[in-house]
Coordinates of C-alpha atoms and ligand atoms in Angstrom, one line a residue:
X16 CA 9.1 -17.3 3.7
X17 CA 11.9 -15.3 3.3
X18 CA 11.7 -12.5 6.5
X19 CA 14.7 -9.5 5.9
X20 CA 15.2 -6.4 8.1
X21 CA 15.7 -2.8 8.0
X22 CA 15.9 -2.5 4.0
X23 CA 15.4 0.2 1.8
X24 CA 11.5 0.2 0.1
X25 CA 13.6 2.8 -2.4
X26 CA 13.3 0.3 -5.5
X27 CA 9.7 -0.9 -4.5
X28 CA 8.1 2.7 -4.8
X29 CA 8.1 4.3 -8.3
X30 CA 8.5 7.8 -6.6
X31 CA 12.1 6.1 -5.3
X32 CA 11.8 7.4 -1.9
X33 CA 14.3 6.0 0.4
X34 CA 12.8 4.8 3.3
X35 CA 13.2 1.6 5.4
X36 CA 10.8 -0.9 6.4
X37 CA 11.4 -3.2 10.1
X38 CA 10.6 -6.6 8.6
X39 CA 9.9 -7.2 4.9
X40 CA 8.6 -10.3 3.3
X41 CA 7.3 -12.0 0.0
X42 CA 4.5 -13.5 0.1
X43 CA 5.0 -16.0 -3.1
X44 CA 1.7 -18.1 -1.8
X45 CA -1.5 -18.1 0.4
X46 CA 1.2 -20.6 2.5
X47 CA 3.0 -17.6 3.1
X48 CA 0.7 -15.3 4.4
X49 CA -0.4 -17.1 6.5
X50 CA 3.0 -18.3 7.9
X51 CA 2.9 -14.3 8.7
X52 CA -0.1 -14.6 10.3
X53 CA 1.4 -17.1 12.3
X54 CA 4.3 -15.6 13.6
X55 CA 3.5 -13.9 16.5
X56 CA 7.0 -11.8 16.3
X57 CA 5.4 -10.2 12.7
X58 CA 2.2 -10.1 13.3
X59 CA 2.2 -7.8 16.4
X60 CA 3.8 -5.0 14.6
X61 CA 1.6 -3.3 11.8
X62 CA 1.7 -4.1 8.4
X63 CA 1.4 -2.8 4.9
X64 CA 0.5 -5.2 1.8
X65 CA 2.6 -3.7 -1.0
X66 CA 1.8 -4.3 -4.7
X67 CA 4.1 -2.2 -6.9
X68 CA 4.1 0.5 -4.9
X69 CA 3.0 2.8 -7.5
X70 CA 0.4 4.6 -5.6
X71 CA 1.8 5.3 -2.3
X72 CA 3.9 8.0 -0.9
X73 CA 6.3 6.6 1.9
X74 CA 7.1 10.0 4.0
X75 CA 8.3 7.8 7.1
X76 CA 10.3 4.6 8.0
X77 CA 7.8 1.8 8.0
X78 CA 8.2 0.3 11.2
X79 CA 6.6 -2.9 10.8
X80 CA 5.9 -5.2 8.1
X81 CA 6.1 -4.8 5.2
X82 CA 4.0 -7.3 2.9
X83 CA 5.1 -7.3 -1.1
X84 CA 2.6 -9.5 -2.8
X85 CA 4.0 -12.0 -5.5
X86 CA 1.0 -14.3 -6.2
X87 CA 0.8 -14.4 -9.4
X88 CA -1.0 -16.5 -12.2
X89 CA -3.7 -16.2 -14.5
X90 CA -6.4 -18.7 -15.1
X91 CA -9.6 -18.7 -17.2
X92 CA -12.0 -20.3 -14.7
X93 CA -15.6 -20.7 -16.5
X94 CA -17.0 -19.3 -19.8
X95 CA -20.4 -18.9 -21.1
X96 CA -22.0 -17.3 -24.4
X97 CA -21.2 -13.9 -23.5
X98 CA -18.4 -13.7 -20.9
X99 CA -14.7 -15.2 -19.8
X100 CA -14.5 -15.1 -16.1
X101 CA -10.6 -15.1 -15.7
X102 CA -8.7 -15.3 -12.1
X103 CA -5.6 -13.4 -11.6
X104 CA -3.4 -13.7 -8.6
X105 CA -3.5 -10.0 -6.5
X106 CA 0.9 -9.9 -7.1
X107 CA 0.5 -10.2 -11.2
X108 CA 1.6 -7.3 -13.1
X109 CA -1.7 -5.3 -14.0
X110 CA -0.2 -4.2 -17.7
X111 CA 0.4 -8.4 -18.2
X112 CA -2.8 -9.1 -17.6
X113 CA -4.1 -6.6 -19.8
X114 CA -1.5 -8.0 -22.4
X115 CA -3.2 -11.8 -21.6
X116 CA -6.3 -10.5 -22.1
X117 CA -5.6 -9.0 -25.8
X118 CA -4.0 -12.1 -26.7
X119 CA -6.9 -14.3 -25.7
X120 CA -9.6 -11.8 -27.0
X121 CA -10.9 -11.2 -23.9
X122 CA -12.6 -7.5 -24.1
X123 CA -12.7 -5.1 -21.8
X124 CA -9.3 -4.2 -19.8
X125 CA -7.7 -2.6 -23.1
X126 CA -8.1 1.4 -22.4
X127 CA -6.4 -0.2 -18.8
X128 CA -3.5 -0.7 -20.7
X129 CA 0.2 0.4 -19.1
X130 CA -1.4 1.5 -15.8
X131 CA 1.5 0.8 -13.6
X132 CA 1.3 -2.0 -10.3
X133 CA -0.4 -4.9 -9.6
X134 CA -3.5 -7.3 -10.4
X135 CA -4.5 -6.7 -6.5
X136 CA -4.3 -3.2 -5.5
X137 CA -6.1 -2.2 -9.2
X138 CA -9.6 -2.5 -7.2
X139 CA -8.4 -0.5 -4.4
X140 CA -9.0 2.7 -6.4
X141 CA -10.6 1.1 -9.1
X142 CA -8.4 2.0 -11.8
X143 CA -9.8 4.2 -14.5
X144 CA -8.3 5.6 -17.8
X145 CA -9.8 6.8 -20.9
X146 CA -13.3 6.3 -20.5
X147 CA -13.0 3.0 -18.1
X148 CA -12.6 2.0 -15.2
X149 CA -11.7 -1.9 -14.1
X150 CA -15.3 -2.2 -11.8
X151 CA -16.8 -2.6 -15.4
X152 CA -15.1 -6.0 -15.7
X153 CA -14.5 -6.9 -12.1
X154 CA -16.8 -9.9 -10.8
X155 CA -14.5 -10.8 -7.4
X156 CA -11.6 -10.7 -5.4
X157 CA -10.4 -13.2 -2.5
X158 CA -8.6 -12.2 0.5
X159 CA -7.8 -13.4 3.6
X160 CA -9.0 -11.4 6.3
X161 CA -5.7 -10.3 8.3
X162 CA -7.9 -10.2 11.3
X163 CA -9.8 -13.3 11.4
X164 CA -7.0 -15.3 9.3
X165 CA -10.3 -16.5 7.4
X166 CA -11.0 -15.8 3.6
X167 CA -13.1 -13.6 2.5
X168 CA -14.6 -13.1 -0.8
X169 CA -16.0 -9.7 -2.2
X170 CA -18.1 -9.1 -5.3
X171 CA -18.8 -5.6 -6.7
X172 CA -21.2 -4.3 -4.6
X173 CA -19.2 -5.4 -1.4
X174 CA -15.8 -3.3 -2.9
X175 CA -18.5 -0.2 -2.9
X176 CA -16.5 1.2 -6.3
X177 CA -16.5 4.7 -6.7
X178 CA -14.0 7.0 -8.7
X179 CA -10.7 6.4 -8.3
X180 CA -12.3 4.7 -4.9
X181 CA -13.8 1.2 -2.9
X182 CA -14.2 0.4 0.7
X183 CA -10.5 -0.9 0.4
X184 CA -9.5 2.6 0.9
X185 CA -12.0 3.2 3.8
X186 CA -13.3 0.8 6.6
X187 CA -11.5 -2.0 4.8
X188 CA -8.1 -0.3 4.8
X189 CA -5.1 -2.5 5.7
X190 CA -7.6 -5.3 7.0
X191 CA -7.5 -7.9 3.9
X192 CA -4.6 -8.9 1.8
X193 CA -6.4 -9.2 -1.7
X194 CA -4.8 -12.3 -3.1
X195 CA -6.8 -13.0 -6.0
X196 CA -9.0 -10.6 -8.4
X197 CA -12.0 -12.3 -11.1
X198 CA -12.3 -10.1 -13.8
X199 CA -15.4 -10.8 -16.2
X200 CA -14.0 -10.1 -19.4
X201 CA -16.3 -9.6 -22.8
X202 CA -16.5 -12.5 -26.1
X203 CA -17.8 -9.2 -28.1
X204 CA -16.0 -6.3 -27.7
X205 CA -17.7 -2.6 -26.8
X206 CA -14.6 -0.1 -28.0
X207 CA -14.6 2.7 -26.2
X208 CA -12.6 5.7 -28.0
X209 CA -15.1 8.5 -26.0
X210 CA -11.6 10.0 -25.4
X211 CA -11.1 12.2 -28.5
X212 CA -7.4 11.1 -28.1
X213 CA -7.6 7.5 -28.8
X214 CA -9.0 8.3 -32.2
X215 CA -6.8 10.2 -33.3
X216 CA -4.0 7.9 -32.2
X217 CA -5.7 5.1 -34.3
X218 CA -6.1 7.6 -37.1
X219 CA -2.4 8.1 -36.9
X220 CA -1.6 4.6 -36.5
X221 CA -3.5 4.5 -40.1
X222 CA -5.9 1.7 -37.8
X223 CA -8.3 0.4 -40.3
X224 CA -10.5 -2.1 -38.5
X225 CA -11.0 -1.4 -34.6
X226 CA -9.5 -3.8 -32.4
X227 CA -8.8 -4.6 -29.0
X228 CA -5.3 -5.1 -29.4
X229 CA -5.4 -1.5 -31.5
X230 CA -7.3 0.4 -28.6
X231 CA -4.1 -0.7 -26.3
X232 CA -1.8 0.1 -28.6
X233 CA -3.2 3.3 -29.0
X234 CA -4.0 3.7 -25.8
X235 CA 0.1 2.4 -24.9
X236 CA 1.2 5.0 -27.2
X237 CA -0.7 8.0 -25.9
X238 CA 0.4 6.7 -21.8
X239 CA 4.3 6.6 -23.1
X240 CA 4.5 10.0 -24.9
X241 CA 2.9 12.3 -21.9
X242 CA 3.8 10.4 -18.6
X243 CA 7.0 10.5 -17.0
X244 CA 8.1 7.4 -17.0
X245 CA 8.7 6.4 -13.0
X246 CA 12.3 4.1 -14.2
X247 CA 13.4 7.6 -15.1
X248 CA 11.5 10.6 -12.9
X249 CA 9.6 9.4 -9.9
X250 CA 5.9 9.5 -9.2
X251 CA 2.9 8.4 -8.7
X252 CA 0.8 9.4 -11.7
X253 CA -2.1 11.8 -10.5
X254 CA -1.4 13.0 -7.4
X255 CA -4.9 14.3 -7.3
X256 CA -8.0 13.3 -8.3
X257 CA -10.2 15.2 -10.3
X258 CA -12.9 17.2 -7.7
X259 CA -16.6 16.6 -8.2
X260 CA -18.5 19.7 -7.3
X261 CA -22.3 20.5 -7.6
X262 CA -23.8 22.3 -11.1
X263 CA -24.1 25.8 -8.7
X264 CA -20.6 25.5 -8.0
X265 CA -19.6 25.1 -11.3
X266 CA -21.5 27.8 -13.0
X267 CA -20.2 30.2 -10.5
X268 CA -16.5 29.2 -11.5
X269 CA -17.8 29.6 -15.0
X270 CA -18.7 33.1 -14.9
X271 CA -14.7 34.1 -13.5
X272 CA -13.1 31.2 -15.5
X273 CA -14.3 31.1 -18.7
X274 CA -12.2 28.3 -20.1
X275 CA -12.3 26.3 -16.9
X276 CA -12.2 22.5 -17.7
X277 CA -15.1 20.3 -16.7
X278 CA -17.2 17.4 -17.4
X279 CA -20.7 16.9 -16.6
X280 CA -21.1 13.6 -14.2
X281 CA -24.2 11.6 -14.8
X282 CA -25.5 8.2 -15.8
X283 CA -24.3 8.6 -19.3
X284 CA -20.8 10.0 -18.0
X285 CA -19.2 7.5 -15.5
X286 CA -17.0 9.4 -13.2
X287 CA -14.3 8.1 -14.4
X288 CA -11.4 10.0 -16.1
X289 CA -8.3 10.0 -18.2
X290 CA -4.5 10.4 -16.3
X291 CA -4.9 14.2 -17.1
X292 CA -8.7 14.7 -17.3
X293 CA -8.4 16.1 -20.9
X294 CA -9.9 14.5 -23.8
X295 CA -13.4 14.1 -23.1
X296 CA -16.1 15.7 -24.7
X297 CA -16.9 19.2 -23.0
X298 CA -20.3 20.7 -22.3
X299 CA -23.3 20.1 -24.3
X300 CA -26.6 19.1 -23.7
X301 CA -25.2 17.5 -20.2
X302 CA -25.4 21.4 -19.1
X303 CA -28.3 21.0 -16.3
X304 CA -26.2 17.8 -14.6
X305 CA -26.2 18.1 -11.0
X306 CA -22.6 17.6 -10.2
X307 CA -19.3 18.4 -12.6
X308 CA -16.1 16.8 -12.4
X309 CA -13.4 19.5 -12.8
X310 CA -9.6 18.9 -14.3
X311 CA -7.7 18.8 -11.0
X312 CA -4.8 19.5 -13.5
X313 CA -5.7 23.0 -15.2
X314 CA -6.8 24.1 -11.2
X315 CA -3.4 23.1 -10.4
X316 CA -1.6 25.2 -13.7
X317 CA -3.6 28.2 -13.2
X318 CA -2.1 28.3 -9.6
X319 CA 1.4 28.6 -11.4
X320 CA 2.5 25.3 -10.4
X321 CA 3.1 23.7 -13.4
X322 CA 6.9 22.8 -14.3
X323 CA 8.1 24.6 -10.4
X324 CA 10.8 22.6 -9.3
X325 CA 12.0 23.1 -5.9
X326 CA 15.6 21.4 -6.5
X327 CA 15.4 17.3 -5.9
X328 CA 11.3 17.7 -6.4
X329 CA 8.6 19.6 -8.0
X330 CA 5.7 19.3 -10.6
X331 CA 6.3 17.7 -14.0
X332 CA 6.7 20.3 -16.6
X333 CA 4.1 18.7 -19.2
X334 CA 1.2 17.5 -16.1
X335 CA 0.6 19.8 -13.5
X336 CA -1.5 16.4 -11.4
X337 CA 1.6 15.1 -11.0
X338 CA 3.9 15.2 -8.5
X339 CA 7.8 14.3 -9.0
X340 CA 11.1 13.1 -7.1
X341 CA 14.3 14.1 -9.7
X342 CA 16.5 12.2 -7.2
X343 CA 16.9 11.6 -3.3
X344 CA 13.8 14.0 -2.5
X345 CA 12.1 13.0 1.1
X346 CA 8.6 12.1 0.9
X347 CA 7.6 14.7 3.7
X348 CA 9.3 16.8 0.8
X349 CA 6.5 16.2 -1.6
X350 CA 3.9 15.8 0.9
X351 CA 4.3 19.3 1.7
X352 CA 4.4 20.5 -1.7
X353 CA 1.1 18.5 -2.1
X354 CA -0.1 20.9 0.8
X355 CA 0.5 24.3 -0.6
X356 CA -0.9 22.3 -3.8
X357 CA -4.1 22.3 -1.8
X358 CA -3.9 25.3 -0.3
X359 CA -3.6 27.5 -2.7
X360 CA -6.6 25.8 -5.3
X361 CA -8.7 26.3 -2.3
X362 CA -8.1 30.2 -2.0
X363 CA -8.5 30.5 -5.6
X364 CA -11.0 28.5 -6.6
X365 CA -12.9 27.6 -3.2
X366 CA -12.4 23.6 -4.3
X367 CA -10.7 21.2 -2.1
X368 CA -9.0 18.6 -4.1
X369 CA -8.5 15.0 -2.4
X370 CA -5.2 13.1 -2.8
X371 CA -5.4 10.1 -4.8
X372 CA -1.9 8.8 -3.7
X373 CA -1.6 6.7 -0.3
X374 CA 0.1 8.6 2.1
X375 CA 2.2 5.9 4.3
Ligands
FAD411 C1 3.1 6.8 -14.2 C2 1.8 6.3 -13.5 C3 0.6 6.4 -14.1 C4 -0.6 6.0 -13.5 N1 -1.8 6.1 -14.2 C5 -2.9 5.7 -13.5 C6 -4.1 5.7 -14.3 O1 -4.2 6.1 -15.4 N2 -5.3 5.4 -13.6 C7 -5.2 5.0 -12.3 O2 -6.3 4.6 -11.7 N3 -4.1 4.9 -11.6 C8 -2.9 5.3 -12.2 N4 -1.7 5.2 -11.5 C9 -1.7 4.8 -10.1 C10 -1.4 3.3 -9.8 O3 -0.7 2.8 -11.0 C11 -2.6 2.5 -9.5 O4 -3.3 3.0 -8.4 C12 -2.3 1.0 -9.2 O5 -3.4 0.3 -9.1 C13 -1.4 0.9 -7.9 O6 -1.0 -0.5 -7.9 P1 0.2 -0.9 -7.0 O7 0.3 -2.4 -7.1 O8 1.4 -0.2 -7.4 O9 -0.3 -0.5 -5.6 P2 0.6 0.0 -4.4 O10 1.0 1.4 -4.6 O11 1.6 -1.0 -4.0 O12 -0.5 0.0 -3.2 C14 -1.6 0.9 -3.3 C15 -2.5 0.6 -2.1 O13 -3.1 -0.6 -2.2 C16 -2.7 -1.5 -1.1 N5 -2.4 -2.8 -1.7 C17 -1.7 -3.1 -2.8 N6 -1.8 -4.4 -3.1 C18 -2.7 -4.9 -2.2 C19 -3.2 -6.3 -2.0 N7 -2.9 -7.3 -2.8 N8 -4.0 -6.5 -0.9 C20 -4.4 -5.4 -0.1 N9 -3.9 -4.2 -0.3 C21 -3.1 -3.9 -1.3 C22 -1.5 -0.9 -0.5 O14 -1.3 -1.2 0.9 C23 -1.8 0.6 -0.7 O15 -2.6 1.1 0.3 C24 -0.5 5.6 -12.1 C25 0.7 5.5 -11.5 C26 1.9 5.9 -12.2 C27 3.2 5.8 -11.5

């Protein structure tokens, strides 16, 4: 275990904020975590487990450890007639996985496609992009309890999935390294294109015959032409999610904002959501749900937020949700313009939106 001090965490955030952590290590095994555990120099300072660092906002030093985890490997671990229970190791690049999966015929990761981190962190707010979000497939992760130095093993109910949420980002926060996720993938596919967007994608990519491998193409496609790529802009995708308010609430918005954007949230519609909320079909019979989800990103563009750049920092020009460092911005920087963010959709349309990103 290879322990280094007082480096820069500006490569391992895709917002490229130059911060510093005390210690930092990579953990290439279970041997090395708990070699951590072990050391009693480490393990009395705090620590954060680090996957790609694609959903956190550093706006300090880190003074204490810092955890990247590199466990990677993928393993098909049992089958039976309708399901592929395959094992990834928590450090594994998500969008690999995703690309194992299509090549095995595994179903049911493929709208996950190009989501940015790792195999680990993607049940901490249980990914979600057009139309799906990863508790469908997930069966189990493994951790080891950073407490106890035991392992513990969670299956879906225990992670408590919600929308772009599980107990990882409550009571279980920075107590469990996740070192291994068991995704229960599909032998016969169920496409989902209820994002208007993906059809027409696979209608441009003159897509005959639906496929797994076309929805992630398509889906690849759609990601790479409206998301700033982090290599080149930094961010965090959504730096909101998407507010859930009750039917009242949204028919009184209704009446001032005609062309507000919303989707009803029910049985039939799992609350989960697309990058920018759009695509999804609009009102229609769902009209007596009892709660609507609304687009966090029109809120944030009828505020005037929308392309405002504030020198090194500002709001993407094309995606009002998200949030972006041109070049040596500070995190406090863009925490504060996530404030004022706040701030002013509350006092225009009485909604409080909820940060998505992990502020460290
Ligand atoms: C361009 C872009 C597009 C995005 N699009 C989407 C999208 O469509 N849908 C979506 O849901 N998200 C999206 N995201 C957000 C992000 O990709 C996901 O949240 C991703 O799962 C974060 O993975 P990560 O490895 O980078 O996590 P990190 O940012 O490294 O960590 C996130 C949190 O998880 C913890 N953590 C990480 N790994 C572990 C582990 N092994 N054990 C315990 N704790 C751990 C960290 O301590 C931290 O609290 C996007 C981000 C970007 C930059």
């Amino acid at each position: 275990m290879k322990i280094q001090e007082n480096i820069s965490l500006k490569k391992f955030n895709t917002f490229g904020i130059d911060v510093s952590a005390k210690y930092f290590i990579e953990a290439d095994s279970a041997a090395d975590i708990q070699n951590y555990l072990n050391d009693p120099k480490l393990s009395k300072h705090p620590l954060l487990v680090l996957g790609g660092g694609s959903n956190i906002l550093f706006t300090n030093n880190f003074d204490g450890t810092v955890l990247k985890n590199n466990l990677k490997g993928i393993e098909l671990i049992k089958e039976d007639s309708e399901n592929y229970f395959v094992k990834a190791g928590g450090g594994g690049v998500w969008h690999e996985f995703v690309l194992h999966c299509i090549k095995n015929n595994y179903a049911g990761v493929e709208n996950l496609s190009l989501i940015p981190g790792c195999v680990g962190a993607a049940p901490i707010q249980n990914i979600g992009a057009y139309g799906v979000e990863q508790k469908e497939t997930f069966h189990e992760l493994e951790t080891i309890d950073l407490h106890e130095n035991k392992r513990v093993v969670f299956n879906n109910s225990d992670c408590q999935f919600g929308y772009r949420d599980s107990i990882f980002k409550r009571e279980a926060k920075n107590k469990y390294v996740i070192t291994s996720v068991t995704f229960k993938l599909n032998k016969k596919p169920k496409f989902n294109t209820s994002y208007g967007a993906i059809n027409h994608e696979l209608e441009k990519m003159g897509v005959k015959e639906i496929s797994i491998s076309a929805i992630s193409q398509a889906v690849c496609n759609i990601r790479s032409s409206k998301l700033p790529d982090p290599a080149v802009t930094g961010n965090a995708g959504s730096f909101f999610k998407n507010p859930i308010v009750t039917k009242d609430k949204y028919n009184q918005l209704k009446k001032t904002f005609s062309n507000i954007i919303a989707y009803p949230v029910s049985p039939f519609h799992p609350l989960s959501g697309s990058e920018t909320g759009k695509g999804r079909t609009g009102e229609t019979e769902q009209t007596a749900q009892a709660q609507w989800k609304l687009a966090a990103g029109w809120l944030i563009e009828q505020c005037g937020w929308k392309g405002k750049s504030f020198g090194n920092y500002g709001i993407h020009k094309d995606q009002a949700l998200v949030l972006v460092n041109y070049g040596g911005a500070k995190g406090n920087e863009i925490y504060e313009l996530s404030e004022k963010v706040l701030q002013s959709v509350k006092e225009k349309f009485g909604v409080e939106l909820e940060r998505e990103v992990i502020i460290v």
